[in-house]
Coordinates of C-alpha atoms in Angstrom, one line a residue:
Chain A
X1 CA 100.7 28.2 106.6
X2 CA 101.4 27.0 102.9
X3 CA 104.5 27.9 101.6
X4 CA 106.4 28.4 98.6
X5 CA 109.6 25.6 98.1
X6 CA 112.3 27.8 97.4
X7 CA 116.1 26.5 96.5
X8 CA 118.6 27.0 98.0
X9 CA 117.9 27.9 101.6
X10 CA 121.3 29.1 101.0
X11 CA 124.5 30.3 99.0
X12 CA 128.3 31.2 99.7
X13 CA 129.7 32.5 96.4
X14 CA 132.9 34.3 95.3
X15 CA 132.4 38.1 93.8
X16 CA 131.8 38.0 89.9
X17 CA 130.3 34.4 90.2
X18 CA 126.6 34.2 88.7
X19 CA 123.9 32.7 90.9
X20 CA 120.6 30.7 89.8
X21 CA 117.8 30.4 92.7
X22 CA 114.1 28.8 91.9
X23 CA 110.8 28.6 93.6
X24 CA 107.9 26.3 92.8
X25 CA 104.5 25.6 94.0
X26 CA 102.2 22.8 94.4
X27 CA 99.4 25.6 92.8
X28 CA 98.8 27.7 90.9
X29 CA 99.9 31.8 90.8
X30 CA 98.6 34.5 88.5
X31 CA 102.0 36.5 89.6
X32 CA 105.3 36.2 90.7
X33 CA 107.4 38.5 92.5
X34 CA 110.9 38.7 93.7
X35 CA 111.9 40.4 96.6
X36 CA 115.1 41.3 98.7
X37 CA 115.2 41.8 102.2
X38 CA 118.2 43.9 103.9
X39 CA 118.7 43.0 108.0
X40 CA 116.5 45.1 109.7
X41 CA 114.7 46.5 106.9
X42 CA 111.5 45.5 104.8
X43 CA 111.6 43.1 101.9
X44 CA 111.8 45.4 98.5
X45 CA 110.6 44.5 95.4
X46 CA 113.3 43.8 92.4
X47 CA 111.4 41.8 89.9
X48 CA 107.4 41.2 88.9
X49 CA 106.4 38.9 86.9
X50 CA 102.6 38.8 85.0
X51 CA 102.4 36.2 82.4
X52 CA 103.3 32.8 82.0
X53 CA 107.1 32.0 80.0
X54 CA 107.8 36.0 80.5
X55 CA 111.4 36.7 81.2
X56 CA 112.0 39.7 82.6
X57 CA 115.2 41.6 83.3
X58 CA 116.1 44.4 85.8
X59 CA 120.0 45.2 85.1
X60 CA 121.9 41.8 86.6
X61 CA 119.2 40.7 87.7
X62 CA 116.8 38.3 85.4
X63 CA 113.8 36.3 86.5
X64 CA 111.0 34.2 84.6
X65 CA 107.5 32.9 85.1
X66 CA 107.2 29.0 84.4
X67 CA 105.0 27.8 81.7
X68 CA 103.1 25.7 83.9
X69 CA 102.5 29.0 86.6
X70 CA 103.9 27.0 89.2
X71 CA 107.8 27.9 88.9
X72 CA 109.9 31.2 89.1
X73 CA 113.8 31.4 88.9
X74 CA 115.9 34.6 89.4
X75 CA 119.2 34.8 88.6
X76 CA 122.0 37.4 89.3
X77 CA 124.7 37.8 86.5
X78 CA 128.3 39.0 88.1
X79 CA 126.9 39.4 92.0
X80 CA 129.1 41.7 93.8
X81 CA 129.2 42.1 97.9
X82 CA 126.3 44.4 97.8
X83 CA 124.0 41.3 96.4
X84 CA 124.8 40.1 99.9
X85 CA 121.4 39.5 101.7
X86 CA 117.8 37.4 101.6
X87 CA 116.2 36.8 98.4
X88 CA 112.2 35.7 98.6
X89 CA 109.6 34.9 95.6
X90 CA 106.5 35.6 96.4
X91 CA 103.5 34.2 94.5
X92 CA 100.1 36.2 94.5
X93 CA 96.7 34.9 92.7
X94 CA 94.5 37.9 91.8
X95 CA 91.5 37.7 92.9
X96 CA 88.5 40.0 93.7
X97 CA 89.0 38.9 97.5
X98 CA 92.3 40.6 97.9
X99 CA 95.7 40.3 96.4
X100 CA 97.5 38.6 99.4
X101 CA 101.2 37.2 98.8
X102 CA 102.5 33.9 99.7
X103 CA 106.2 34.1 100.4
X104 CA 109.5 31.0 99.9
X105 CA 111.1 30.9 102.7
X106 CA 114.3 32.9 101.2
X107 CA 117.7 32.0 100.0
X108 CA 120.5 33.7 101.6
X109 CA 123.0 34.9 99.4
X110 CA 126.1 35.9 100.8
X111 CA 129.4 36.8 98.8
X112 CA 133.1 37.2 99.4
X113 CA 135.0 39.9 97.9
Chain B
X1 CA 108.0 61.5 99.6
X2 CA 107.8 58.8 102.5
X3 CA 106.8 55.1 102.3
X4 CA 105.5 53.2 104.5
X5 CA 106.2 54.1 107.9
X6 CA 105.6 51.4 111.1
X7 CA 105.7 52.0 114.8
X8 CA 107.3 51.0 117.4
X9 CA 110.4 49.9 115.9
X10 CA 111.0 46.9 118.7
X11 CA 108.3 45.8 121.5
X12 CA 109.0 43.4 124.3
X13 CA 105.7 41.6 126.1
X14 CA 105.1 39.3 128.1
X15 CA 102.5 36.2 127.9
X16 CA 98.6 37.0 128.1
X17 CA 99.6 40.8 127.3
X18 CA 97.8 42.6 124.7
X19 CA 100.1 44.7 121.8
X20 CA 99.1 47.3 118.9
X21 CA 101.4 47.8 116.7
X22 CA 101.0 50.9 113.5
X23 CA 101.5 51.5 110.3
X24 CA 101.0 54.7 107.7
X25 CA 100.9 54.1 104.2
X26 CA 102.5 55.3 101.5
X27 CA 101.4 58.3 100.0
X28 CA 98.9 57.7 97.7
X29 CA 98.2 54.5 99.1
X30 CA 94.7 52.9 100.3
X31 CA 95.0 49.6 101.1
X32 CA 97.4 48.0 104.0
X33 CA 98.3 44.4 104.5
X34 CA 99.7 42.4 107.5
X35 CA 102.3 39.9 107.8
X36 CA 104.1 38.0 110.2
X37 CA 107.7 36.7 109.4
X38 CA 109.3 34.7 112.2
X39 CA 113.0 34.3 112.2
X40 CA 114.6 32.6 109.4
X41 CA 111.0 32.3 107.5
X42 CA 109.5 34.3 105.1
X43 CA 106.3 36.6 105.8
X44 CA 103.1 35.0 106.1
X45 CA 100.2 37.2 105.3
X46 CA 97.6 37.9 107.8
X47 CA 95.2 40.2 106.4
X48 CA 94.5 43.0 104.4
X49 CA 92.4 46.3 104.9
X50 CA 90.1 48.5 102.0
X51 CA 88.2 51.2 102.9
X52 CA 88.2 51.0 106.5
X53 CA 87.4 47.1 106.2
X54 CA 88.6 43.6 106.3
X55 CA 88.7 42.4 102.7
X56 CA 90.8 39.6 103.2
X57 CA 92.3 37.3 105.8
X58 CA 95.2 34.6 106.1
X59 CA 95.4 31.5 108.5
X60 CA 95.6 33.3 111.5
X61 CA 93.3 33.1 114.7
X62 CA 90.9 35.7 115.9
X63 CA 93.3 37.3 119.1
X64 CA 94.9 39.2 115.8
X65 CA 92.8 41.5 114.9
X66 CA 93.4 45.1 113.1
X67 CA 91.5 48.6 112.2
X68 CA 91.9 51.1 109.4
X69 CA 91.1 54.6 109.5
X70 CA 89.9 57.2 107.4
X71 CA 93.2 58.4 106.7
X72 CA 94.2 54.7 105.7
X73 CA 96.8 54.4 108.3
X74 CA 95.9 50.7 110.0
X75 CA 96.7 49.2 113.5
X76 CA 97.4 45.8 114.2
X77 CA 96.0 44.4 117.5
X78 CA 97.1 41.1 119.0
X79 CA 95.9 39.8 122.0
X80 CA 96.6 37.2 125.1
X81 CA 100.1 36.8 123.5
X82 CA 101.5 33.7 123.5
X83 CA 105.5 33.0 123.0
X84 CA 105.0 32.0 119.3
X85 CA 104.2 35.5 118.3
X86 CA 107.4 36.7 118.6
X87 CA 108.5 37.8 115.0
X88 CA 108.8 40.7 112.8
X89 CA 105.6 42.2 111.7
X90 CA 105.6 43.5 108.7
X91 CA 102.8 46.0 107.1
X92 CA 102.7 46.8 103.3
X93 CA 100.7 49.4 101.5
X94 CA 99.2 49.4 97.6
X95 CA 96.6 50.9 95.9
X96 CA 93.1 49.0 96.0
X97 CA 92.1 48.9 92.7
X98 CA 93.4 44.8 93.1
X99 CA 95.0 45.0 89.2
X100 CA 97.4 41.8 88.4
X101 CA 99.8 44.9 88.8
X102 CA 99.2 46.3 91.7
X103 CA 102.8 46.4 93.7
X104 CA 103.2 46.1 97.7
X105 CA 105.4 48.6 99.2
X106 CA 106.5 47.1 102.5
X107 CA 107.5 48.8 105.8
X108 CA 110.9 48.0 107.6
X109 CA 108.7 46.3 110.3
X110 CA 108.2 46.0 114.0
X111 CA 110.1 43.4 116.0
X112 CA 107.6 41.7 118.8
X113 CA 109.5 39.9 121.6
X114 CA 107.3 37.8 123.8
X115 CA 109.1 36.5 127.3

């Protein structure tokens, strides 16, 4: 099923580094969302995004929607080891039908103290 | 207050078998979607349930099927299994007005094993 391209599949950083992930689409998305999953648990929701060239912050996290509504990047200022785990954008169009999500296929972020 | 609850936690089958697999919303919640998110992917949706009914549907084939009840809880049926449906199946409720804003609250999944 179609798939967002997200970069990079993923990342071995040092605690206190900062860390820059994207996501882009051959389409066309109304929304973008950012998500982290925890092993064994559900993905959870850290950033939303509504309007194109909006940058939006949630403490060290910050993430933007792409002018052209086909890119999102999220980046995480000072990670620490609890950043440690699988980061996904998720795209959604808005429609009458149904809001449905199309997912990245993650970047795993994993730090060492 | 609790979110979204699914049941069982872990499932092994085997070929040809049929599973259901559950899931409550969270409170306040009326809408439930589907996914599928096989290891080392990310989820891919496979449908979505309003008011007891099938509003929207993803690339998947008909042996995956699902219900919603009056109390908005849904079940997820999928049958003659086939080796490829092992994954973690994930269910996420929202509200179903369908605003630009409307936020998916996922479940911590159930893990299907197919042998």
């Amino acid at each position: 099923g179609q798939q967002l391209n997200q970069s990079p599949q993923s990342m071995f950083i040092q605690e206190g580094e900062d860390v820059s992930m994207n996501c882009t689409s051959s389409s066309i998305f109304n929304t973008w969302l950012w998500y982290k999953q925890d092993p064994g648990e559900g993905p959870v929701l850290l950033i939303a995004l509504y309007k194109a060239g909006e940058l939006t912050s949630n403490g060290r996290l910050t993430a933007q929607f792409g002018i052209t509504r086909k890119d999102s990047f999220l980046n995480i200022s000072a990670s620490i080891p609890s950043d440690v785990g699988i980061y996904f954008c998720a795209g959604r169009r808005n429609n009458n039908a149904g809001n449905m999500l199309t997912f990245g296929g993650g970047t795993r972020l994993m730090v060492k103290p | 207050d609790a979110g979204v609850t699914q049941s069982p936690t872990h499932l092994i089958k085997t070929r040809g078998q049929q599973v259901t697999l559950r899931c409550s919303p969270k409170s306040g919640h009326d809408t439930v979607s589907w996914y599928q998110q096989a290891l080392g992917q990310g989820p891919q949706f496979i449908f979505q349930y309003y008011e007891e009914e099938e509003r929207q549907r993803g690339n998947f084939p008909d042996r995956f099927s699902g219900h919603q009840f009056p109390n908005y809880s849904s079940e997820l049926n999928v049958n003659a299994l086939l080796l490829g449906d092992s994954a973690l199946y994930l269910c996420a409720s929202s509200t179903g007005g369908g605003g630009a804003r409307e936020t998916q609250y996922f479940g911590p999944g159930t893990r299907l094993l197919v042998l």
